[in-house]
Amino acid sequence: MLSRRTLIFSGLSVAALGGAVYGLWPRLGKYWDEVERQRQLLSSNPELEGFVRMATLAANGHNSQPWKFRINPTDVSILPDFSRRTQVVDPDDHHLFVSLGCAAENFTIAAAAHGQTADVRVFGGGPETAVNIALQPGATQETSLYKAIPLRQSTRSDFDGKSVTAAEIDLLTAAAREDGVSVLIFTDTTQREAILEFVVEGNSAQMDDPAFVAELRQWLRFNPRQALATKDGLFSACTGNPVVPGWMGDAMFDVFFTKDGENDKYSKHIRSSAGIAVFIGDREDPEHWIKVGRSFQLFALQATVLGIRNAHLNMPIEVPSLRPEFARWLGIPDMRPDLIVRFGRAPALPMSLRRPVSEVVI
Ligand SMILES: Cc1cc2nc3c(=O)[nH]c(=O)nc-3n(C[C@H](O)[C@H](O)[C@H](O)COP(=O)(O)O)c2cc1C
């Protein structure tokens, strides 16, 4: 059973967070207004569309938002949107189904906060796999995890180099508990250095692959105008990078996005983190990838409650030739490690945007 216990909520509102971050990115203008508009908690007695909006605030690969929502009177299905797949980095749609799980978890937490108990079922199978969430009136659970939904983000900056407490790690792993998913935590320097070696090897393989770089390039947004036009993808301010005109972004990408530069960045990222969490599903199928997504989303929300940030470093599990070696290092040679996530403390970066509910409802 999932633990909904949480400790000390950081008490930040999106407005406060926006204000603090605004000082660093003063020229984002209308971008802030859109973030503020998208990241409101729901008013009382929300329509099902409200729960869908909260679901879309979930983590998802490349911010591709690879989901569609079918709304019925008392249930909602979350379906894969294969038109948004990232076939080079994610050829078997693993990340796509993990992303559906992240969205499903936000949906159920938002529903519970408004007195709706969610019965989550995975149906279909293979590429047809999807999630159905049936709702019925229940106890209202307006938890700190719910309030953390608009505040959670992937923070791809250096962290502060400090440890987090054992009690905090216990809370993170308790929150992430999900049938069929294990979470391994690595805080020891030797272990983190070993994972760094895998990350550098994986990143080097990806940077040497022109198809990987071309696909990533398609999802980059270099300025607020580009980010606001699509409301998806990876906006440079959200990754701690400068905001520049599109033409300059293209040129800078070619000059500054280098294998050595990226490997140095990831070394600093890992060395300044408090630890690394690895998520592992019991089986290698879309049903378990959805479970992994639910588990990760809970972990990330609980981290947000504790003022702990997180960011993915999935290269060793994305590069197919490296994944078995990483699994052997983990001591699970016959299983597939699903996600690699560092955590620690750092200031917030700007929040990423989402497409409106009207664009994801079918
Ligand atoms: C399955 C999955 C894989 C991801 N892989 C990476 C990754 O390798 N590197 C990274 O920086 N972020 C990764 N992310 C984070 C997403 O890019 C991020 O969730 C998305 O851009 C939305 O931003 P947000 O999390 O700040 O809301 C991943 C997220 C998911 C759910």
Short mmCIF file of C-alpha atoms and ligand atoms in Angstrom, two decimals:
data_model
loop_
_atom_site.label_atom_id
_atom_site.label_comp_id
_atom_site.label_asym_id
_atom_site.label_seq_id
_atom_site.Cartn_x
_atom_site.Cartn_y
_atom_site.Cartn_z
CA MET A 1 0.00 0.00 0.00
CA LEU A 2 1.30 3.44 -0.80
CA SER A 3 2.31 5.54 2.15
CA ARG A 4 0.82 9.02 1.98
CA ARG A 5 2.70 10.14 5.08
CA THR A 6 4.62 13.31 4.56
CA LEU A 7 6.82 15.51 6.69
CA ILE A 8 7.25 19.27 6.81
CA PHE A 9 5.88 20.90 3.68
CA SER A 10 8.18 23.62 2.46
CA GLY A 11 5.20 25.99 2.33
CA LEU A 12 6.25 27.53 -0.97
CA SER A 13 3.56 28.77 -3.31
CA VAL A 14 4.07 28.98 -7.05
CA ALA A 15 3.87 32.76 -6.71
CA ALA A 16 6.62 32.80 -4.08
CA LEU A 17 8.71 30.40 -6.11
CA GLY A 18 8.12 32.43 -9.27
CA GLY A 19 9.10 35.62 -7.45
CA ALA A 20 12.33 34.10 -6.16
CA VAL A 21 13.28 32.69 -9.55
CA TYR A 22 12.12 35.83 -11.43
CA GLY A 23 15.08 37.74 -10.02
CA LEU A 24 17.37 35.47 -12.02
CA TRP A 25 15.38 35.39 -15.28
CA PRO A 26 13.77 38.86 -15.42
CA ARG A 27 13.22 38.84 -19.19
CA LEU A 28 10.84 35.90 -19.37
CA GLY A 29 7.85 38.27 -19.35
CA LYS A 30 4.67 36.53 -20.46
CA TYR A 31 6.27 33.17 -19.74
CA TRP A 32 5.87 33.81 -15.99
CA ASP A 33 2.21 34.71 -16.46
CA GLU A 34 1.59 31.45 -18.29
CA VAL A 35 3.43 29.40 -15.64
CA GLU A 36 1.41 31.11 -12.91
CA ARG A 37 -1.85 30.44 -14.80
CA GLN A 38 -1.05 26.77 -15.45
CA ARG A 39 0.15 25.97 -11.96
CA GLN A 40 -2.83 26.89 -9.82
CA LEU A 41 -4.29 24.23 -7.55
CA LEU A 42 -7.90 23.31 -8.34
CA SER A 43 -10.87 25.21 -6.99
CA SER A 44 -13.51 23.26 -5.08
CA ASN A 45 -15.73 20.74 -6.94
CA PRO A 46 -13.55 20.61 -10.03
CA GLU A 47 -14.65 19.01 -13.30
CA LEU A 48 -12.71 15.95 -14.48
CA GLU A 49 -10.81 18.31 -16.82
CA GLY A 50 -9.26 19.82 -13.68
CA PHE A 51 -7.78 16.46 -12.68
CA VAL A 52 -6.49 16.13 -16.26
CA ARG A 53 -4.70 19.48 -15.93
CA MET A 54 -3.06 18.29 -12.71
CA ALA A 55 -2.07 15.04 -14.48
CA THR A 56 -0.35 16.96 -17.27
CA LEU A 57 1.91 18.70 -14.74
CA ALA A 58 3.65 15.34 -14.23
CA ALA A 59 7.21 14.56 -15.28
CA ASN A 60 7.50 13.19 -18.81
CA GLY A 61 10.34 12.39 -21.20
CA HIS A 62 11.65 15.48 -23.12
CA ASN A 63 8.46 17.28 -22.00
CA SER A 64 6.93 15.66 -25.09
CA GLN A 65 3.65 15.16 -23.14
CA PRO A 66 2.98 11.83 -24.91
CA TRP A 67 -0.55 11.39 -23.58
CA LYS A 68 -4.19 11.68 -24.59
CA PHE A 69 -7.10 11.69 -22.14
CA ARG A 70 -10.55 10.24 -22.83
CA ILE A 71 -13.09 11.64 -20.37
CA ASN A 72 -16.24 9.66 -19.53
CA PRO A 73 -18.82 10.63 -16.89
CA THR A 74 -17.13 8.75 -14.01
CA ASP A 75 -13.79 7.63 -15.39
CA VAL A 76 -10.88 8.85 -17.45
CA SER A 77 -8.50 6.86 -19.66
CA ILE A 78 -4.92 7.95 -20.23
CA LEU A 79 -3.77 6.72 -23.64
CA PRO A 80 -0.35 6.81 -25.31
CA ASP A 81 0.08 9.50 -27.97
CA PHE A 82 2.53 7.82 -30.33
CA SER A 83 2.69 10.95 -32.50
CA ARG A 84 4.82 12.36 -29.64
CA ARG A 85 7.17 9.42 -29.22
CA THR A 86 10.92 10.00 -29.09
CA GLN A 87 11.96 7.02 -31.11
CA VAL A 88 15.74 7.46 -30.97
CA VAL A 89 16.19 7.82 -27.22
CA ASP A 90 13.17 5.64 -26.45
CA PRO A 91 12.75 3.07 -29.24
CA ASP A 92 10.50 0.70 -27.26
CA ASP A 93 8.35 3.50 -25.74
CA HIS A 94 9.60 2.72 -22.24
CA HIS A 95 9.79 6.43 -21.25
CA LEU A 96 6.44 7.06 -22.91
CA PHE A 97 4.69 4.52 -20.66
CA VAL A 98 6.61 5.70 -17.58
CA SER A 99 5.29 9.19 -18.39
CA LEU A 100 1.71 7.85 -18.47
CA GLY A 101 2.30 6.41 -14.99
CA CYS A 102 3.54 9.80 -13.73
CA ALA A 103 0.39 11.47 -15.08
CA ALA A 104 -1.86 8.76 -13.58
CA GLU A 105 -0.34 9.31 -10.14
CA ASN A 106 -0.89 13.08 -10.24
CA PHE A 107 -4.48 12.43 -11.36
CA THR A 108 -5.25 10.11 -8.43
CA ILE A 109 -3.65 12.46 -5.89
CA ALA A 110 -5.64 15.43 -7.24
CA ALA A 111 -8.85 13.38 -7.24
CA ALA A 112 -8.28 12.26 -3.63
CA ALA A 113 -7.76 15.90 -2.63
CA HIS A 114 -11.29 16.57 -3.92
CA GLY A 115 -13.04 13.61 -2.29
CA GLN A 116 -12.79 11.19 -5.22
CA THR A 117 -11.29 7.74 -4.69
CA ALA A 118 -9.53 6.49 -7.80
CA ASP A 119 -9.42 2.88 -8.97
CA VAL A 120 -6.46 2.71 -11.36
CA ARG A 121 -6.33 -0.17 -13.85
CA VAL A 122 -4.01 -0.88 -16.71
CA PHE A 123 -5.74 -2.35 -19.76
CA GLY A 124 -4.87 -3.34 -23.31
CA GLY A 125 -1.43 -4.83 -23.65
CA GLY A 126 1.74 -4.28 -25.67
CA PRO A 127 1.58 -0.99 -27.58
CA GLU A 128 -2.17 -0.79 -26.85
CA THR A 129 -1.54 -0.52 -23.11
CA ALA A 130 -3.38 2.36 -21.41
CA VAL A 131 -4.58 3.41 -17.97
CA ASN A 132 -8.18 3.70 -16.83
CA ILE A 133 -9.02 5.64 -13.67
CA ALA A 134 -12.53 5.12 -12.30
CA LEU A 135 -13.68 7.58 -9.65
CA GLN A 136 -16.17 7.30 -6.85
CA PRO A 137 -16.90 9.57 -3.89
CA GLY A 138 -14.58 8.91 -0.93
CA ALA A 139 -12.71 10.62 1.86
CA THR A 140 -11.07 13.94 1.01
CA GLN A 141 -7.27 13.67 1.32
CA GLU A 142 -5.83 17.09 0.66
CA THR A 143 -2.26 15.97 1.28
CA SER A 144 0.99 17.85 1.05
CA LEU A 145 1.73 15.70 -2.02
CA TYR A 146 -1.27 17.30 -3.75
CA LYS A 147 -0.04 20.79 -2.90
CA ALA A 148 3.38 19.82 -4.27
CA ILE A 149 2.02 18.97 -7.76
CA PRO A 150 2.46 22.50 -9.21
CA LEU A 151 5.80 22.98 -7.42
CA ARG A 152 7.56 19.79 -8.54
CA GLN A 153 10.15 20.23 -11.24
CA SER A 154 13.20 18.54 -12.75
CA THR A 155 16.09 20.70 -11.56
CA ARG A 156 19.05 20.24 -13.89
CA SER A 157 21.55 22.40 -12.00
CA ASP A 158 24.40 21.73 -9.60
CA PHE A 159 23.03 20.88 -6.16
CA ASP A 160 24.50 22.18 -2.88
CA GLY A 161 26.81 19.22 -2.19
CA LYS A 162 25.20 18.48 1.19
CA SER A 163 23.71 15.20 2.41
CA VAL A 164 20.05 14.66 3.12
CA THR A 165 19.15 12.90 6.36
CA ALA A 166 18.44 9.18 6.72
CA ALA A 167 14.93 10.13 7.90
CA GLU A 168 14.37 12.07 4.67
CA ILE A 169 15.57 9.13 2.59
CA ASP A 170 13.17 6.88 4.49
CA LEU A 171 10.32 9.26 3.65
CA LEU A 172 11.30 9.31 -0.04
CA THR A 173 11.45 5.52 -0.32
CA ALA A 174 8.24 5.09 1.70
CA ALA A 175 6.42 7.53 -0.60
CA ALA A 176 7.71 5.71 -3.70
CA ARG A 177 6.53 2.28 -2.48
CA GLU A 178 4.54 0.62 -5.25
CA ASP A 179 3.78 -3.07 -5.88
CA GLY A 180 6.13 -4.41 -8.56
CA VAL A 181 8.73 -1.62 -8.23
CA SER A 182 11.96 -1.45 -6.19
CA VAL A 183 13.97 1.67 -5.44
CA LEU A 184 17.68 1.46 -4.68
CA ILE A 185 19.38 4.46 -3.07
CA PHE A 186 23.09 5.22 -3.47
CA THR A 187 24.64 7.89 -1.26
CA ASP A 188 28.14 6.51 -0.83
CA THR A 189 30.82 8.44 -2.78
CA THR A 190 32.35 5.29 -4.31
CA GLN A 191 28.95 4.13 -5.56
CA ARG A 192 28.11 7.56 -6.97
CA GLU A 193 31.47 7.70 -8.77
CA ALA A 194 30.77 4.26 -10.28
CA ILE A 195 27.35 5.47 -11.52
CA LEU A 196 29.04 8.60 -12.88
CA GLU A 197 31.29 6.38 -15.01
CA PHE A 198 28.20 4.73 -16.51
CA VAL A 199 26.59 8.14 -17.09
CA VAL A 200 29.70 9.44 -18.87
CA GLU A 201 29.88 6.30 -21.03
CA GLY A 202 26.17 6.55 -21.87
CA ASN A 203 26.30 10.27 -22.55
CA SER A 204 29.36 9.84 -24.77
CA ALA A 205 27.55 7.19 -26.82
CA GLN A 206 24.50 9.46 -27.20
CA MET A 207 26.58 12.51 -28.15
CA ASP A 208 28.35 10.41 -30.81
CA ASP A 209 24.96 9.48 -32.32
CA PRO A 210 23.78 12.17 -34.79
CA ALA A 211 20.23 10.78 -34.65
CA PHE A 212 20.11 11.25 -30.85
CA VAL A 213 21.41 14.82 -31.12
CA ALA A 214 18.97 15.66 -33.96
CA GLU A 215 16.01 14.31 -32.00
CA LEU A 216 16.99 16.23 -28.86
CA ARG A 217 17.44 19.39 -30.93
CA GLN A 218 13.80 19.16 -32.10
CA TRP A 219 12.58 19.42 -28.50
CA LEU A 220 14.76 22.40 -27.47
CA ARG A 221 13.13 25.81 -26.99
CA PHE A 222 15.67 28.65 -26.76
CA ASN A 223 13.46 31.57 -25.70
CA PRO A 224 10.04 32.30 -24.17
CA ARG A 225 8.49 32.93 -27.58
CA GLN A 226 9.42 29.43 -28.78
CA ALA A 227 8.39 27.85 -25.48
CA LEU A 228 5.03 29.67 -25.45
CA ALA A 229 4.35 28.76 -29.09
CA THR A 230 4.43 25.00 -28.47
CA LYS A 231 4.03 24.75 -24.67
CA ASP A 232 6.12 21.59 -24.76
CA GLY A 233 9.78 20.64 -25.08
CA LEU A 234 12.85 21.65 -23.11
CA PHE A 235 13.05 25.42 -22.56
CA SER A 236 16.65 26.53 -21.95
CA ALA A 237 15.77 28.54 -18.82
CA CYS A 238 14.32 25.35 -17.28
CA THR A 239 17.64 23.62 -17.81
CA GLY A 240 19.67 26.52 -16.36
CA ASN A 241 20.84 27.67 -19.81
CA PRO A 242 20.77 31.20 -21.29
CA VAL A 243 17.68 32.52 -23.07
CA VAL A 244 18.68 33.59 -26.59
CA PRO A 245 17.08 34.26 -30.01
CA GLY A 246 16.35 31.12 -32.02
CA TRP A 247 19.15 31.70 -34.57
CA MET A 248 21.66 32.19 -31.78
CA GLY A 249 20.40 29.11 -29.94
CA ASP A 250 21.01 26.99 -33.04
CA ALA A 251 24.54 28.35 -33.39
CA MET A 252 25.32 28.02 -29.66
CA PHE A 253 23.95 24.48 -29.63
CA ASP A 254 26.42 23.46 -32.33
CA VAL A 255 29.37 25.16 -30.59
CA PHE A 256 28.70 24.53 -26.90
CA PHE A 257 26.83 21.22 -26.86
CA THR A 258 29.92 19.00 -26.83
CA LYS A 259 30.64 15.58 -25.42
CA ASP A 260 33.33 16.86 -23.02
CA GLY A 261 31.24 19.83 -21.94
CA GLU A 262 28.22 17.64 -21.18
CA ASN A 263 30.32 15.02 -19.38
CA ASP A 264 31.89 17.73 -17.17
CA LYS A 265 28.44 19.06 -16.40
CA TYR A 266 27.14 15.62 -15.39
CA SER A 267 30.22 15.04 -13.20
CA LYS A 268 29.43 18.24 -11.30
CA HIS A 269 25.77 17.30 -11.14
CA ILE A 270 26.47 13.91 -9.57
CA ARG A 271 29.23 15.11 -7.27
CA SER A 272 27.03 17.92 -5.91
CA SER A 273 24.05 15.61 -5.31
CA ALA A 274 23.19 13.96 -2.02
CA GLY A 275 22.38 10.65 -3.67
CA ILE A 276 21.03 8.71 -6.62
CA ALA A 277 17.83 6.66 -6.74
CA VAL A 278 17.45 3.80 -9.23
CA PHE A 279 13.92 2.57 -10.00
CA ILE A 280 13.46 -1.05 -11.12
CA GLY A 281 10.22 -2.67 -12.24
CA ASP A 282 9.73 -6.39 -11.54
CA ARG A 283 9.08 -7.03 -15.21
CA GLU A 284 9.97 -5.41 -18.51
CA ASP A 285 6.56 -4.48 -19.96
CA PRO A 286 4.37 -1.36 -20.34
CA GLU A 287 2.30 -2.30 -17.28
CA HIS A 288 5.41 -2.21 -15.08
CA TRP A 289 6.75 0.92 -16.79
CA ILE A 290 3.50 2.64 -15.78
CA LYS A 291 4.04 1.40 -12.20
CA VAL A 292 7.60 2.79 -12.29
CA GLY A 293 6.17 6.16 -13.39
CA ARG A 294 3.71 6.18 -10.49
CA SER A 295 6.49 5.33 -8.05
CA PHE A 296 8.84 7.98 -9.44
CA GLN A 297 6.14 10.67 -9.41
CA LEU A 298 5.44 9.94 -5.73
CA PHE A 299 9.17 10.11 -4.98
CA ALA A 300 9.47 13.46 -6.78
CA LEU A 301 6.41 14.92 -5.04
CA GLN A 302 7.64 13.79 -1.62
CA ALA A 303 11.04 15.28 -2.44
CA THR A 304 9.31 18.57 -3.32
CA VAL A 305 7.52 18.51 0.04
CA LEU A 306 10.89 18.14 1.77
CA GLY A 307 12.51 20.90 -0.32
CA ILE A 308 14.65 18.27 -2.08
CA ARG A 309 15.17 18.57 -5.86
CA ASN A 310 15.69 15.81 -8.39
CA ALA A 311 16.84 15.33 -11.98
CA HIS A 312 17.16 12.33 -14.29
CA LEU A 313 20.43 10.84 -15.53
CA ASN A 314 19.06 7.99 -17.59
CA MET A 315 21.85 7.56 -20.13
CA PRO A 316 23.05 4.16 -18.79
CA ILE A 317 19.56 2.73 -19.18
CA GLU A 318 18.84 4.47 -22.50
CA VAL A 319 21.88 3.11 -24.32
CA PRO A 320 20.89 -0.51 -25.04
CA SER A 321 24.45 -1.85 -25.10
CA LEU A 322 25.22 -0.30 -21.69
CA ARG A 323 22.00 -1.27 -19.87
CA PRO A 324 22.94 -4.94 -19.16
CA GLU A 325 26.34 -3.87 -17.80
CA PHE A 326 24.64 -1.36 -15.49
CA ALA A 327 22.13 -4.04 -14.41
CA ARG A 328 25.05 -6.36 -13.54
CA TRP A 329 26.69 -3.58 -11.52
CA LEU A 330 23.41 -3.15 -9.63
CA GLY A 331 23.40 -6.90 -8.92
CA ILE A 332 20.21 -7.51 -10.95
CA PRO A 333 21.63 -9.06 -14.15
CA ASP A 334 18.26 -10.43 -15.32
CA MET A 335 16.25 -7.25 -14.77
CA ARG A 336 15.91 -3.91 -16.49
CA PRO A 337 16.76 -0.82 -14.44
CA ASP A 338 14.14 1.80 -15.42
CA LEU A 339 15.16 5.22 -14.12
CA ILE A 340 18.23 6.88 -12.61
CA VAL A 341 17.47 10.02 -10.60
CA ARG A 342 19.82 12.20 -8.56
CA PHE A 343 18.55 14.20 -5.60
CA GLY A 344 19.76 16.97 -3.30
CA ARG A 345 19.09 20.60 -2.55
CA ALA A 346 19.32 23.61 -4.88
CA PRO A 347 17.38 26.76 -5.76
CA ALA A 348 14.47 26.30 -8.13
CA LEU A 349 14.75 26.87 -11.87
CA PRO A 350 11.82 28.23 -13.93
CA MET A 351 8.94 25.77 -14.32
CA SER A 352 8.24 24.10 -17.67
CA LEU A 353 5.00 24.66 -19.62
CA ARG A 354 2.24 22.24 -20.61
CA ARG A 355 -0.19 22.19 -23.51
CA PRO A 356 -3.76 23.15 -22.57
CA VAL A 357 -6.24 20.46 -21.54
CA SER A 358 -8.22 21.09 -24.74
CA GLU A 359 -5.23 19.83 -26.77
CA VAL A 360 -4.86 16.56 -24.86
CA VAL A 361 -8.50 15.53 -24.46
CA ILE A 362 -9.90 13.36 -27.26
C1 LIG B 1 10.60 8.64 -18.30
C2 LIG B 1 11.32 9.94 -18.13
C3 LIG B 1 12.61 10.08 -18.59
C4 LIG B 1 13.30 11.29 -18.42
N1 LIG B 1 14.61 11.38 -18.84
C5 LIG B 1 15.30 12.52 -18.61
C6 LIG B 1 16.69 12.59 -18.90
O1 LIG B 1 17.31 11.59 -19.34
N2 LIG B 1 17.33 13.75 -18.67
C7 LIG B 1 16.69 14.84 -18.14
O2 LIG B 1 17.32 15.89 -17.94
N3 LIG B 1 15.37 14.79 -17.82
C8 LIG B 1 14.67 13.65 -18.03
N4 LIG B 1 13.35 13.57 -17.66
C9 LIG B 1 12.69 14.76 -17.10
C10 LIG B 1 11.82 15.43 -18.16
O3 LIG B 1 12.61 16.01 -19.17
C11 LIG B 1 10.91 16.45 -17.48
O4 LIG B 1 10.01 15.77 -16.64
C12 LIG B 1 10.13 17.29 -18.48
O5 LIG B 1 10.99 18.10 -19.24
C13 LIG B 1 9.11 18.20 -17.79
O6 LIG B 1 9.76 19.04 -16.89
P1 LIG B 1 9.43 19.03 -15.33
O7 LIG B 1 9.78 17.68 -14.80
O8 LIG B 1 10.31 20.11 -14.76
O9 LIG B 1 7.97 19.33 -15.17
C14 LIG B 1 12.65 12.38 -17.81
C15 LIG B 1 11.35 12.23 -17.33
C16 LIG B 1 10.69 11.02 -17.47
C17 LIG B 1 9.29 10.86 -16.93
#
